Amino acid sequence: MREAIEAEARRKLIEVARGDAPADTLLKNARLVNVRSGEVHDADIAIFEGRVAGFGDYEARETRDLKGRFVCPGLIDAHVHIESSMVTVPEFARAVVPRGTTAVVTDPHEIANVLGVPGIRYMLDASEGLPLRVFVMASSCVPATDMETSGAKLEAADLQPLFDHPRVIGLAEVMNFPGVFLGVPEVLAKIEAAGDRPVDGHSPGLTGPPLNAYAAAGIGSDHECTQEDEAREKLRRGMHIFIREGTTARNLEALLPLVTPHNSANCSFCTDDRHPEDLLDEGHIDALVRMAVARGLDPLTAIQMATINTANYFGLRGLGMVAPGYRADLVVADDLADFRARQVWVAGRVVAEEGEYVGPRPKPPAPPGSGVRVKWEGLGLAVPAAGDGRARVIQAVPGQIVTGQSVEKLRVENGQAVADPARDLLKIAVIERHRGSGNLGVGFVRGFGLQRGAIASTVAHDNHNIVVVGASDAEMLAAARAVAETGGGQAVVADGEVLAAVPLSIAGLMSELPLEEVRDRVAAMGEAARRLGGTLPDPLMTMSFLALAVIPELKLTDLGLVDVGSFQLVPLFVS
Amino acid sequence: MREAIEAEARRKLIEVARGDAPADTLLKNARLVNVRSGEVHDADIAIFEGRVAGFGDYEARETRDLKGRFVCPGLIDAHVHIESSMVTVPEFARAVVPRGTTAVVTDPHEIANVLGVPGIRYMLDASEGLPLRVFVMASSCVPATDMETSGAKLEAADLQPLFDHPRVIGLAEVMNFPGVFLGVPEVLAKIEAAGDRPVDGHSPGLTGPPLNAYAAAGIGSDHECTQEDEAREKLRRGMHIFIREGTTARNLEALLPLVTPHNSANCSFCTDDRHPEDLLDEGHIDALVRMAVARGLDPLTAIQMATINTANYFGLRGLGMVAPGYRADLVVADDLADFRARQVWVAGRVVAEEGEYVGPRPKPPAPPGSGVRVKWEGLGLAVPAAGDGRARVIQAVPGQIVTGQSVEKLRVENGQAVADPARDLLKIAVIERHRGSGNLGVGFVRGFGLQRGAIASTVAHDNHNIVVVGASDAEMLAAARAVAETGGGQAVVADGEVLAAVPLSIAGLMSELPLEEVRDRVAAMGEAARRLGGTLPDPLMTMSFLALAVIPELKLTDLGLVDVGSFQLVPLFVS
């Protein structure tokens, strides 16, 4: 899509393109993956002041012989929550740029739930000066429900000023899909505020008339499809499909059969949420390209889905292809069947080389604060037994964000319902951490296996209160205090001692540590949990979804247990 | 592309879509050509207040059973000069809407050359209230050269206010491609004025570094390709290719091999210029779909090129597909292999039925005036012989807009060079008609064959002065006066009598008569010319390009003969 280039820059670019002034750089002997003409062709690519000037044998200040290597446009992630990387935007860039990603469209939904608009502005500020173009969709669903306390509440009027920022390009995934198809005025007002900008969707399993209504409201995309038929129904209704392959939600294999030569232009790739380990081991959008090609997708189509299709959907001007006038954001690779970035260029400069980030490291803005404010005085996790002691218990499911539920007769000591590690019945608490309200939800959970100790985290979608699971109230409080003391974080505690932890001092979501260290600390926490008897492969990840009241079946917020099926708060004890 | 729907309309559309209020219309048992999901599938299509509400079994005030007929989005012409139809915009709509065209992107280049910005505004006004969505690209090249006198000169500052009009969506074909690649400030200023709106190109045969520069300047499309390789080179450089099949320029067959599943999304169809006879006999964009399919293009791809691809390129919001929230502009057809519109809907209403226009007929705005202002006093076509009487002669080529040229010894009578019908050497004059300047160019032309009489026309690309060809000065002046007397037009005259004529009282370009009558009168003029000895299949068409100084080889303007190769005025007599 055409970009309005500043007049003097355009004049000079034209001068270079017609051959009357030297280019900055000439990439000779490239095999260009031309996502526009839909072919791979030989090209010498002239670059000037960050843009492609033309193809041909240009005079240039610097010439590089690519010796027949492939060049394709920089990859674009259509939908990602950077917070899930648990690191700052520059650290995230350091991880994904060497993989070939040169632009992302992010929904700062997590930090918005903690810090509101200042959190969104922090993410915008933190992405200045990076060789990664970070486009922001204004977070549409803060808080996610009214059965929880988050750090902010964003109405249409709060979002409106964000659209004046040149990198805020639309409205982020409207997770409140019932609010859309039921025509709730506050929800429609946010769509209204977006004007004719793109509005992303999030409508797992939505079908029939409600889906028609959701699409008719102007929702332009969906990244929550898990079934081919579901995706086809949405595509038929005009929605652009983002095929997602994240850490938890992995849909690429199921959705790939959807893609045909007649509709591939309306499909893109996204990661949504990728944790540090996956970013480092698997990669980013490059991993989706490899997976798709390995599963039979034509490499050119896969690269189109990772570049131009996404640029077109979002109207990202000057991005998504390597062509005169477009930004010189490109990836050099040896192989399209096993696509790996050898070299990455952004705005005409090498920013990654053989997997190493060599781009600029601008001074990041001051951290926006942790957003941890807990009323500790009088905070006790004791649960007086009631009725016959039968209670609703959350059933954690390994590797899933859904839970089961059961009714169990709890162990009672001195009139208090307590954890019973022998039966894998642990206590879980959600401690409100944004306003110091003293709000506290306490319940019981099965599936963690801890025999002693406790695990706490300030990452708890979407409200990001402190969630803590443990074998005793004392250990749980110790763990909760441990994460609060680092200004947010995650910790595994036993016998009053922190066994492993990661500080997440930025909104309680992101660390100021390098990505590798965060990855190692997360692994160490898993190991610590296993030493305490833990049985889940990734207890912190599982725990981070136990407060997410929009995902079935039984969840816990700072206001209490939520039966997601009936979408209401329910008492702990059954009567 | 998402359209910002007015809040109350959106609320009601959502209500209908979710099934809580009846639709206006349900089209049952359609086979929907879904240009988004790239398939044909069964659908019942609910329509409400001019938009598609959803697919499914909806309650509706009116239900129509389509009995398995195909439904596809309304067709879009990516580039057309409506003036070439020689009729008003409502008459043009009456011709093309029954063919399935529901939107056109027009460059009012001809009327802009006569009347300037008021001419463009007249076209906008004249398209209000029609069941044809007329989008305007602001004319970029008025006048075409400085070797002629046109009725207006449009600078960037003149164009800028036009962009405030909701249907002015970009900058029209920048025919002055040397001006772009040479970086002429006045030309770049127009591109600048367009901001990030689309800027159409026009660069026949442009290649290499100049083409890179043209693309780098931000030119987004081209409709002048005549060769597959030429189109591929432009596509590779990021340009969207409009495949043209007009009355004179017919490129579809040559360009069709360009289109592949990997690039078809970047190709569209356009007509550029279609004369009355072709509109009535062949049709409009439907004719291109039929031709393309007959030549082997997949029908779904052909319909995508005629709809969504064009909507995407121009950013036409709410158009190009049949999907919830999109405008209910659609075509009902029996067959995709031989695509013919049986019924056409615009904004949810039937506007054509079995080839008959049944849409609204809004009162057209007052004609903007003919723009015919000639200084007749003292106007004489006499050419004093000079030198040895050898002169440059234009060679008309049947059916082509290019000419040849030769040097001939002219017949001289009483010291004047005169027409010599026996040798098929006629006189040609271009009389300035915009400002009453008295400017007059006189030359000689071969190829018309007239033995007596004269033919005159106020349609003379791009300056649209009066062009007249004839066997004697008296007949020529009579013909010129005849077209001036009808406020512009075309006429064949002999012995002081008008044998056949068409009045073109709107800017001297368009008639207030119905399309059929214009077609018949054009045919009658051709017959009259043949009765006078004329040998060209369409002498008026040929004549209308004899003043076009940007097309080789030898042309005549009101300032004199133009040698297009050297791009300069040259004397009639060679020395």
GROMACS .gro file of N, CA, C and O in nm, chain A residues 212 215-216 232-239 266, chain B residues 1 13 25-28 30-48 50-56 66 69-76 100 102 133 300 303-304 306-309 311-312 316-333 339 343-348:
model
  360
  212ASN      N    1  -2.280  -1.357   1.203
  212ASN     CA    2  -2.320  -1.256   1.104
  212ASN      C    3  -2.321  -1.118   1.167
  212ASN      O    4  -2.272  -1.020   1.109
  215ALA      N    5  -1.973  -0.987   1.237
  215ALA     CA    6  -1.910  -0.941   1.113
  215ALA      C    7  -1.975  -0.812   1.064
  215ALA      O    8  -1.907  -0.718   1.023
  216ALA      N    9  -2.108  -0.807   1.071
  216ALA     CA   10  -2.180  -0.688   1.023
  216ALA      C   11  -2.142  -0.564   1.103
  216ALA      O   12  -2.148  -0.452   1.052
  232ARG      N   13  -1.349  -2.119   0.782
  232ARG     CA   14  -1.413  -2.097   0.653
  232ARG      C   15  -1.541  -2.014   0.669
  232ARG      O   16  -1.569  -1.926   0.589
  233GLU      N   17  -1.616  -2.044   0.773
  233GLU     CA   18  -1.740  -1.968   0.795
  233GLU      C   19  -1.708  -1.820   0.815
  233GLU      O   20  -1.779  -1.732   0.765
  234LYS      N   21  -1.601  -1.793   0.887
  234LYS     CA   22  -1.563  -1.653   0.911
  234LYS      C   23  -1.510  -1.586   0.784
  234LYS      O   24  -1.541  -1.471   0.755
  235LEU      N   25  -1.429  -1.661   0.711
  235LEU     CA   26  -1.375  -1.609   0.585
  235LEU      C   27  -1.490  -1.576   0.488
  235LEU      O   28  -1.491  -1.471   0.424
  236ARG      N   29  -1.587  -1.665   0.481
  236ARG     CA   30  -1.702  -1.642   0.393
  236ARG      C   31  -1.774  -1.513   0.430
  236ARG      O   32  -1.834  -1.448   0.345
  237ARG      N   33  -1.771  -1.479   0.556
  237ARG     CA   34  -1.839  -1.357   0.602
  237ARG      C   35  -1.748  -1.235   0.594
  237ARG      O   36  -1.777  -1.130   0.651
  238GLY      N   37  -1.637  -1.251   0.525
  238GLY     CA   38  -1.554  -1.134   0.494
  238GLY      C   39  -1.441  -1.110   0.592
  238GLY      O   40  -1.369  -1.012   0.578
  239MET      N   41  -1.425  -1.197   0.691
  239MET     CA   42  -1.319  -1.174   0.789
  239MET      C   43  -1.186  -1.228   0.738
  239MET      O   44  -1.180  -1.331   0.672
  266ASN      N   45  -0.632  -1.358   0.182
  266ASN     CA   46  -0.711  -1.317   0.298
  266ASN      C   47  -0.672  -1.393   0.425
  266ASN      O   48  -0.749  -1.398   0.520
  576MET      N   49  -1.291  -0.408   0.236
  576MET     CA   50  -1.234  -0.316   0.333
  576MET      C   51  -1.345  -0.258   0.418
  576MET      O   52  -1.449  -0.219   0.368
  588LEU      N   53  -2.850  -0.281   1.198
  588LEU     CA   54  -2.800  -0.391   1.114
  588LEU      C   55  -2.762  -0.511   1.201
  588LEU      O   56  -2.791  -0.626   1.167
  600THR      N   57  -3.504  -0.791   0.287
  600THR     CA   58  -3.512  -0.886   0.176
  600THR      C   59  -3.427  -1.009   0.208
  600THR      O   60  -3.320  -0.997   0.267
  601LEU      N   61  -3.477  -1.123   0.169
  601LEU     CA   62  -3.396  -1.245   0.176
  601LEU      C   63  -3.388  -1.304   0.036
  601LEU      O   64  -3.490  -1.332  -0.026
  602LEU      N   65  -3.264  -1.317  -0.011
  602LEU     CA   66  -3.242  -1.382  -0.141
  602LEU      C   67  -3.214  -1.529  -0.111
  602LEU      O   68  -3.104  -1.565  -0.068
  603LYS      N   69  -3.314  -1.612  -0.131
  603LYS     CA   70  -3.300  -1.754  -0.096
  603LYS      C   71  -3.238  -1.832  -0.212
  603LYS      O   72  -3.253  -1.796  -0.328
  605ALA      N   73  -2.939  -1.887  -0.323
  605ALA     CA   74  -2.835  -1.831  -0.411
  605ALA      C   75  -2.715  -1.925  -0.412
  605ALA      O   76  -2.692  -1.999  -0.317
  606ARG      N   77  -2.641  -1.920  -0.519
  606ARG     CA   78  -2.507  -1.981  -0.520
  606ARG      C   79  -2.412  -1.863  -0.522
  606ARG      O   80  -2.392  -1.798  -0.625
  607LEU      N   81  -2.355  -1.837  -0.405
  607LEU     CA   82  -2.276  -1.715  -0.388
  607LEU      C   83  -2.134  -1.733  -0.439
  607LEU      O   84  -2.063  -1.825  -0.397
  608VAL      N   85  -2.094  -1.647  -0.530
  608VAL     CA   86  -1.954  -1.642  -0.573
  608VAL      C   87  -1.882  -1.561  -0.466
  608VAL      O   88  -1.882  -1.438  -0.467
  609ASN      N   89  -1.823  -1.634  -0.371
  609ASN     CA   90  -1.762  -1.568  -0.255
  609ASN      C   91  -1.618  -1.534  -0.289
  609ASN      O   92  -1.529  -1.621  -0.287
  610VAL      N   93  -1.596  -1.407  -0.321
  610VAL     CA   94  -1.462  -1.365  -0.365
  610VAL      C   95  -1.364  -1.358  -0.249
  610VAL      O   96  -1.243  -1.341  -0.270
  611ARG      N   97  -1.413  -1.370  -0.128
  611ARG     CA   98  -1.326  -1.365  -0.010
  611ARG      C   99  -1.275  -1.506   0.026
  611ARG      O  100  -1.156  -1.526   0.040
  612SER      N  101  -1.369  -1.600   0.040
  612SER     CA  102  -1.327  -1.736   0.073
  612SER      C  103  -1.286  -1.812  -0.052
  612SER      O  104  -1.235  -1.923  -0.043
  613GLY      N  105  -1.306  -1.751  -0.168
  613GLY     CA  106  -1.258  -1.810  -0.293
  613GLY      C  107  -1.330  -1.938  -0.330
  613GLY      O  108  -1.267  -2.037  -0.366
  614GLU      N  109  -1.460  -1.935  -0.325
  614GLU     CA  110  -1.539  -2.054  -0.356
  614GLU      C  111  -1.681  -2.010  -0.392
  614GLU      O  112  -1.719  -1.897  -0.369
  615VAL      N  113  -1.754  -2.103  -0.447
  615VAL     CA  114  -1.896  -2.081  -0.471
  615VAL      C  115  -1.970  -2.167  -0.370
  615VAL      O  116  -1.943  -2.287  -0.360
  616HIS      N  117  -2.055  -2.106  -0.291
  616HIS     CA  118  -2.129  -2.187  -0.193
  616HIS      C  119  -2.275  -2.144  -0.188
  616HIS      O  120  -2.309  -2.030  -0.222
  617ASP      N  121  -2.361  -2.233  -0.145
  617ASP     CA  122  -2.503  -2.200  -0.130
  617ASP      C  123  -2.519  -2.097  -0.019
  617ASP      O  124  -2.447  -2.102   0.082
  618ALA      N  125  -2.611  -2.006  -0.037
  618ALA     CA  126  -2.636  -1.907   0.067
  618ALA      C  127  -2.775  -1.847   0.050
  618ALA      O  128  -2.822  -1.828  -0.062
  619ASP      N  129  -2.839  -1.821   0.162
  619ASP     CA  130  -2.954  -1.732   0.166
  619ASP      C  131  -2.899  -1.599   0.217
  619ASP      O  132  -2.833  -1.595   0.320
  620ILE      N  133  -2.924  -1.493   0.146
  620ILE     CA  134  -2.858  -1.365   0.176
  620ILE      C  135  -2.962  -1.266   0.227
  620ILE      O  136  -3.055  -1.230   0.155
  621ALA      N  137  -2.944  -1.223   0.351
  621ALA     CA  138  -3.037  -1.126   0.410
  621ALA      C  139  -2.982  -0.985   0.390
  621ALA      O  140  -2.864  -0.959   0.411
  622ILE      N  141  -3.072  -0.896   0.349
  622ILE     CA  142  -3.035  -0.758   0.319
  622ILE      C  143  -3.118  -0.665   0.406
  622ILE      O  144  -3.238  -0.686   0.424
  623PHE      N  145  -3.052  -0.564   0.460
  623PHE     CA  146  -3.124  -0.466   0.541
  623PHE      C  147  -3.065  -0.328   0.518
  623PHE      O  148  -2.943  -0.309   0.528
  625GLY      N  149  -2.990  -0.159   0.268
  625GLY     CA  150  -2.887  -0.143   0.166
  625GLY      C  151  -2.760  -0.222   0.190
  625GLY      O  152  -2.667  -0.216   0.110
  626ARG      N  153  -2.756  -0.293   0.304
  626ARG     CA  154  -2.636  -0.371   0.333
  626ARG      C  155  -2.672  -0.518   0.351
  626ARG      O  156  -2.786  -0.552   0.383
  627VAL      N  157  -2.572  -0.602   0.337
  627VAL     CA  158  -2.590  -0.743   0.367
  627VAL      C  159  -2.587  -0.758   0.519
  627VAL      O  160  -2.497  -0.707   0.586
  628ALA      N  161  -2.690  -0.824   0.575
  628ALA     CA  162  -2.695  -0.847   0.720
  628ALA      C  163  -2.630  -0.980   0.754
  628ALA      O  164  -2.558  -0.991   0.854
  629GLY      N  165  -2.656  -1.082   0.675
  629GLY     CA  166  -2.597  -1.212   0.705
  629GLY      C  167  -2.643  -1.318   0.608
  629GLY      O  168  -2.725  -1.291   0.519
  630PHE      N  169  -2.586  -1.435   0.624
  630PHE     CA  170  -2.626  -1.551   0.545
  630PHE      C  171  -2.705  -1.643   0.636
  630PHE      O  172  -2.661  -1.672   0.749
  631GLY      N  173  -2.816  -1.692   0.590
  631GLY     CA  174  -2.893  -1.786   0.671
  631GLY      C  175  -3.041  -1.768   0.648
  631GLY      O  176  -3.085  -1.686   0.566
  641LEU      N  177  -3.398  -1.743  -0.559
  641LEU     CA  178  -3.308  -1.731  -0.675
  641LEU      C  179  -3.289  -1.865  -0.746
  641LEU      O  180  -3.219  -1.872  -0.847
  644ARG      N  181  -2.949  -1.970  -0.875
  644ARG     CA  182  -2.870  -1.879  -0.960
  644ARG      C  183  -2.747  -1.829  -0.885
  644ARG      O  184  -2.744  -1.824  -0.762
  645PHE      N  185  -2.650  -1.788  -0.963
  645PHE     CA  186  -2.527  -1.734  -0.904
  645PHE      C  187  -2.549  -1.590  -0.859
  645PHE      O  188  -2.622  -1.514  -0.925
  646VAL      N  189  -2.487  -1.555  -0.749
  646VAL     CA  190  -2.482  -1.416  -0.704
  646VAL      C  191  -2.336  -1.379  -0.689
  646VAL      O  192  -2.258  -1.453  -0.626
  647CYS      N  193  -2.296  -1.270  -0.747
  647CYS     CA  194  -2.160  -1.222  -0.725
  647CYS      C  195  -2.165  -1.073  -0.693
  647CYS      O  196  -2.267  -1.007  -0.713
  648PRO      N  197  -2.055  -1.019  -0.639
  648PRO     CA  198  -2.055  -0.876  -0.607
  648PRO      C  199  -2.072  -0.793  -0.735
  648PRO      O  200  -2.037  -0.839  -0.844
  649GLY      N  201  -2.125  -0.675  -0.721
  649GLY     CA  202  -2.134  -0.584  -0.834
  649GLY      C  203  -1.997  -0.559  -0.894
  649GLY      O  204  -1.897  -0.551  -0.823
  650LEU      N  205  -1.993  -0.547  -1.026
  650LEU     CA  206  -1.864  -0.531  -1.095
  650LEU      C  207  -1.814  -0.386  -1.084
  650LEU      O  208  -1.894  -0.294  -1.072
  651ILE      N  209  -1.683  -0.372  -1.088
  651ILE     CA  210  -1.621  -0.240  -1.073
  651ILE      C  211  -1.526  -0.216  -1.189
  651ILE      O  212  -1.442  -0.301  -1.219
  675GLY      N  213  -2.418  -0.522  -1.501
  675GLY     CA  214  -2.362  -0.573  -1.376
  675GLY      C  215  -2.264  -0.479  -1.310
  675GLY      O  216  -2.212  -0.508  -1.201
  677THR      N  217  -2.161  -0.186  -1.089
  677THR     CA  218  -2.225  -0.108  -0.982
  677THR      C  219  -2.133   0.000  -0.929
  677THR      O  220  -2.174   0.080  -0.846
  708ARG      N  221  -2.203   0.363  -0.825
  708ARG     CA  222  -2.116   0.441  -0.737
  708ARG      C  223  -2.000   0.493  -0.822
  708ARG      O  224  -1.919   0.415  -0.872
  875LEU      N  225  -1.389  -1.771  -1.116
  875LEU     CA  226  -1.382  -1.707  -0.984
  875LEU      C  227  -1.272  -1.601  -0.982
  875LEU      O  228  -1.290  -1.491  -0.928
  878ILE      N  229  -1.390  -1.297  -1.169
  878ILE     CA  230  -1.484  -1.214  -1.092
  878ILE      C  231  -1.410  -1.143  -0.979
  878ILE      O  232  -1.440  -1.027  -0.948
  879GLN      N  233  -1.310  -1.206  -0.921
  879GLN     CA  234  -1.228  -1.135  -0.821
  879GLN      C  235  -1.160  -1.014  -0.886
  879GLN      O  236  -1.153  -0.906  -0.825
  881ALA      N  237  -1.268  -0.844  -1.122
  881ALA     CA  238  -1.371  -0.745  -1.157
  881ALA      C  239  -1.436  -0.685  -1.033
  881ALA      O  240  -1.523  -0.598  -1.047
  882THR      N  241  -1.395  -0.727  -0.914
  882THR     CA  242  -1.467  -0.682  -0.793
  882THR      C  243  -1.369  -0.649  -0.680
  882THR      O  244  -1.320  -0.537  -0.669
  883ILE      N  245  -1.340  -0.750  -0.597
  883ILE     CA  246  -1.268  -0.728  -0.471
  883ILE      C  247  -1.127  -0.673  -0.494
  883ILE      O  248  -1.080  -0.588  -0.417
  884ASN      N  249  -1.060  -0.720  -0.601
  884ASN     CA  250  -0.923  -0.673  -0.623
  884ASN      C  251  -0.919  -0.522  -0.644
  884ASN      O  252  -0.831  -0.451  -0.595
  886ALA      N  253  -1.161  -0.308  -0.550
  886ALA     CA  254  -1.202  -0.243  -0.424
  886ALA      C  255  -1.083  -0.234  -0.328
  886ALA      O  256  -1.062  -0.131  -0.263
  887ASN      N  257  -1.005  -0.340  -0.321
  887ASN     CA  258  -0.889  -0.339  -0.231
  887ASN      C  259  -0.785  -0.237  -0.275
  887ASN      O  260  -0.730  -0.163  -0.194
  891LEU      N  261  -1.188   0.097  -0.152
  891LEU     CA  262  -1.332   0.126  -0.158
  891LEU      C  263  -1.401   0.051  -0.045
  891LEU      O  264  -1.420  -0.070  -0.052
  892ARG      N  265  -1.434   0.121   0.058
  892ARG     CA  266  -1.485   0.059   0.180
  892ARG      C  267  -1.629   0.009   0.162
  892ARG      O  268  -1.712   0.077   0.107
  893GLY      N  269  -1.651  -0.113   0.210
  893GLY     CA  270  -1.785  -0.171   0.205
  893GLY      C  271  -1.825  -0.222   0.068
  893GLY      O  272  -1.939  -0.261   0.048
  894LEU      N  273  -1.730  -0.223  -0.026
  894LEU     CA  274  -1.759  -0.269  -0.162
  894LEU      C  275  -1.668  -0.385  -0.201
  894LEU      O  276  -1.565  -0.408  -0.140
  895GLY      N  277  -1.711  -0.456  -0.304
  895GLY     CA  278  -1.624  -0.558  -0.363
  895GLY      C  279  -1.654  -0.699  -0.321
  895GLY      O  280  -1.603  -0.793  -0.380
  896MET      N  281  -1.732  -0.716  -0.215
  896MET     CA  282  -1.773  -0.852  -0.181
  896MET      C  283  -1.913  -0.851  -0.122
  896MET      O  284  -1.964  -0.747  -0.080
  897VAL      N  285  -1.973  -0.969  -0.123
  897VAL     CA  286  -2.105  -0.985  -0.062
  897VAL      C  287  -2.080  -1.051   0.073
  897VAL      O  288  -2.048  -1.169   0.081
  898ALA      N  289  -2.090  -0.970   0.178
  898ALA     CA  290  -2.059  -1.021   0.313
  898ALA      C  291  -2.128  -0.930   0.414
  898ALA      O  292  -2.158  -0.813   0.382
  899PRO      N  293  -2.152  -0.981   0.535
  899PRO     CA  294  -2.221  -0.897   0.634
  899PRO      C  295  -2.151  -0.763   0.653
  899PRO      O  296  -2.029  -0.756   0.668
  900GLY      N  297  -2.231  -0.657   0.652
  900GLY     CA  298  -2.177  -0.523   0.670
  900GLY      C  299  -2.141  -0.456   0.540
  900GLY      O  300  -2.123  -0.334   0.536
  901TYR      N  301  -2.126  -0.534   0.433
  901TYR     CA  302  -2.092  -0.476   0.302
  901TYR      C  303  -2.220  -0.431   0.231
  901TYR      O  304  -2.329  -0.479   0.259
  902ARG      N  305  -2.204  -0.337   0.140
  902ARG     CA  306  -2.316  -0.288   0.062
  902ARG      C  307  -2.377  -0.402  -0.020
  902ARG      O  308  -2.302  -0.483  -0.078
  903ALA      N  309  -2.507  -0.403  -0.025
  903ALA     CA  310  -2.576  -0.507  -0.103
  903ALA      C  311  -2.580  -0.467  -0.249
  903ALA      O  312  -2.685  -0.437  -0.305
  904ASP      N  313  -2.462  -0.462  -0.310
  904ASP     CA  314  -2.447  -0.439  -0.455
  904ASP      C  315  -2.414  -0.574  -0.515
  904ASP      O  316  -2.303  -0.626  -0.489
  905LEU      N  317  -2.501  -0.629  -0.594
  905LEU     CA  318  -2.474  -0.765  -0.641
  905LEU      C  319  -2.540  -0.793  -0.775
  905LEU      O  320  -2.630  -0.722  -0.820
  906VAL      N  321  -2.489  -0.898  -0.836
  906VAL     CA  322  -2.534  -0.938  -0.969
  906VAL      C  323  -2.586  -1.081  -0.962
  906VAL      O  324  -2.520  -1.167  -0.903
  907VAL      N  325  -2.701  -1.104  -1.020
  907VAL     CA  326  -2.756  -1.240  -1.031
  907VAL      C  327  -2.731  -1.287  -1.174
  907VAL      O  328  -2.760  -1.215  -1.270
  908ALA      N  329  -2.672  -1.405  -1.185
  908ALA     CA  330  -2.638  -1.458  -1.318
  908ALA      C  331  -2.668  -1.607  -1.325
  908ALA      O  332  -2.670  -1.676  -1.223
  914PHE      N  333  -2.079  -1.524  -1.854
  914PHE     CA  334  -2.132  -1.438  -1.748
  914PHE      C  335  -2.218  -1.325  -1.803
  914PHE      O  336  -2.169  -1.237  -1.874
  918GLN      N  337  -2.998  -0.991  -1.325
  918GLN     CA  338  -3.059  -0.894  -1.234
  918GLN      C  339  -2.944  -0.825  -1.162
  918GLN      O  340  -2.844  -0.888  -1.130
  919VAL      N  341  -2.959  -0.697  -1.138
  919VAL     CA  342  -2.854  -0.622  -1.070
  919VAL      C  343  -2.917  -0.549  -0.952
  919VAL      O  344  -3.022  -0.485  -0.966
  920TRP      N  345  -2.852  -0.561  -0.837
  920TRP     CA  346  -2.898  -0.495  -0.715
  920TRP      C  347  -2.793  -0.393  -0.673
  920TRP      O  348  -2.673  -0.422  -0.675
  921VAL      N  349  -2.838  -0.277  -0.634
  921VAL     CA  350  -2.748  -0.179  -0.574
  921VAL      C  351  -2.812  -0.128  -0.445
  921VAL      O  352  -2.932  -0.094  -0.444
  922ALA      N  353  -2.733  -0.128  -0.339
  922ALA     CA  354  -2.783  -0.084  -0.208
  922ALA      C  355  -2.914  -0.154  -0.173
  922ALA      O  356  -3.006  -0.095  -0.118
  923GLY      N  357  -2.921  -0.283  -0.208
  923GLY     CA  358  -3.035  -0.363  -0.165
  923GLY      C  359  -3.160  -0.349  -0.249
  923GLY      O  360  -3.265  -0.399  -0.210
   0.00000   0.00000   0.00000
